[in-house]
PDB file of C-alpha atoms in Angstrom:
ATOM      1  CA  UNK A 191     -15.055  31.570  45.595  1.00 63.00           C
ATOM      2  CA  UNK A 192     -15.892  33.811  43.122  1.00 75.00           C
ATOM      3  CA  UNK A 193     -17.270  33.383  38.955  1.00 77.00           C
ATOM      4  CA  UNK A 194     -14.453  31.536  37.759  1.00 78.00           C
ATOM      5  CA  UNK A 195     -12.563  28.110  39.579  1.00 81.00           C
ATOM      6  CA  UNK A 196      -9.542  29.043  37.092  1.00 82.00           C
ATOM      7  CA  UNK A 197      -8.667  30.911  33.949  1.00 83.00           C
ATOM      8  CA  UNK A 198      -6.662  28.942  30.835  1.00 84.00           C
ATOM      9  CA  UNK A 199      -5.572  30.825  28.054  1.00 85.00           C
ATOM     10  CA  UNK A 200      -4.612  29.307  24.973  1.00 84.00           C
ATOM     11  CA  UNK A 201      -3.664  30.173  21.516  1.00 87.00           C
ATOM     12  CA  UNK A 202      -5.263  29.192  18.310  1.00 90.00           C
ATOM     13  CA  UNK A 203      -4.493  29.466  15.053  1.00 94.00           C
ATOM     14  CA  UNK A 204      -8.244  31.124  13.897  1.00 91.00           C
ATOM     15  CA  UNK A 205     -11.379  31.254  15.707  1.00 88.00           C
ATOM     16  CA  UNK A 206     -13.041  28.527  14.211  1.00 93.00           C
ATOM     17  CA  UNK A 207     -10.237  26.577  15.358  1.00 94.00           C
ATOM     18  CA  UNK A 208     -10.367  27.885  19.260  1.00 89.00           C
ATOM     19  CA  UNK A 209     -14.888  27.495  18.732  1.00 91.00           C
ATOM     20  CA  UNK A 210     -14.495  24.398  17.652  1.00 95.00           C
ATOM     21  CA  UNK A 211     -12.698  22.926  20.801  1.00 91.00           C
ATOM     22  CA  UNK A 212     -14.696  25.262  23.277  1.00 90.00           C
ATOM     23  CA  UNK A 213     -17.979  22.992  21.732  1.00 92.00           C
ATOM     24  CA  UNK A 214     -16.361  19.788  21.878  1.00 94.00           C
ATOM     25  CA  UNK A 215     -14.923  20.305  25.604  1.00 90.00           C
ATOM     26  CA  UNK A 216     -18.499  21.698  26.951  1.00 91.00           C
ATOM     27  CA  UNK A 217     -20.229  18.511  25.347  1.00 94.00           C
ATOM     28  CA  UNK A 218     -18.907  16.935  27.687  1.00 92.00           C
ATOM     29  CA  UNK A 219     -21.020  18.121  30.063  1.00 89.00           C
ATOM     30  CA  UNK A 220     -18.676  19.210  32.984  1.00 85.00           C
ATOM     31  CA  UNK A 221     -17.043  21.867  31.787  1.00 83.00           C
ATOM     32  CA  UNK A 222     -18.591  25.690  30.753  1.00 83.00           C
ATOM     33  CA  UNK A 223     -16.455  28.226  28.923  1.00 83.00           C
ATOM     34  CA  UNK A 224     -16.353  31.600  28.186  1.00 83.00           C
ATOM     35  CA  UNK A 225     -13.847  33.198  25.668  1.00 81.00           C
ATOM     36  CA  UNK A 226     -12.419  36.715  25.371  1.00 82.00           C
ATOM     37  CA  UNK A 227     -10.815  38.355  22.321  1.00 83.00           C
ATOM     38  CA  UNK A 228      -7.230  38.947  23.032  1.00 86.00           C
ATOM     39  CA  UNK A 229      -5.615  41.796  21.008  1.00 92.00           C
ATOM     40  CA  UNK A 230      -1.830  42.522  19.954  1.00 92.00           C
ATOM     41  CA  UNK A 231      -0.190  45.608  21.033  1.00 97.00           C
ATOM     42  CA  UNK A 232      -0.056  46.967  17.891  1.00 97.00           C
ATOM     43  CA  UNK A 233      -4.124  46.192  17.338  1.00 96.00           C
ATOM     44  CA  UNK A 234      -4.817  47.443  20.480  1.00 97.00           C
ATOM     45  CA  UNK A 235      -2.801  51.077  19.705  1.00 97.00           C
ATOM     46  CA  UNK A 236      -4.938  51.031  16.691  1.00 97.00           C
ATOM     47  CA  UNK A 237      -8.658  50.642  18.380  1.00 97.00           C
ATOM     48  CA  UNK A 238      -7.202  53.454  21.359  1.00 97.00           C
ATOM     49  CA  UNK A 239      -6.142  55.580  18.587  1.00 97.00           C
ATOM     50  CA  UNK A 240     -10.223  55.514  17.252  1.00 98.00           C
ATOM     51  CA  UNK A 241     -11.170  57.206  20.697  1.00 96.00           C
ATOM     52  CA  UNK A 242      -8.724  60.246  20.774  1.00 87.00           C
TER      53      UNK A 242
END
């Protein structure tokens, strides 16, 4: 009903690793992604700390 039929979020050990699977699964044809940079609490109080 909206831009996404369902959200999956998985872990990876690097981004390579995480890129390389979002290629092979949208090869297939059937299937688009779109990936979002997740950060850690303690990364995040660091980037909010930038903008004070």
């Amino acid at each position: 009903m909206g831009a996404y039929d369902g959200v999956v979020l998985f872990d990876a050990p690097d981004d390579e690793t995480m890129t390389a699977f979002a290629l092979k699964v949208s090869s297939l044809g059937n299937v688009k992604t779109q990936t979002l940079r997740a950060f850690r609490k303690e990364e995040m109080e660091g980037i909010l700390a930038k903008i004070k």
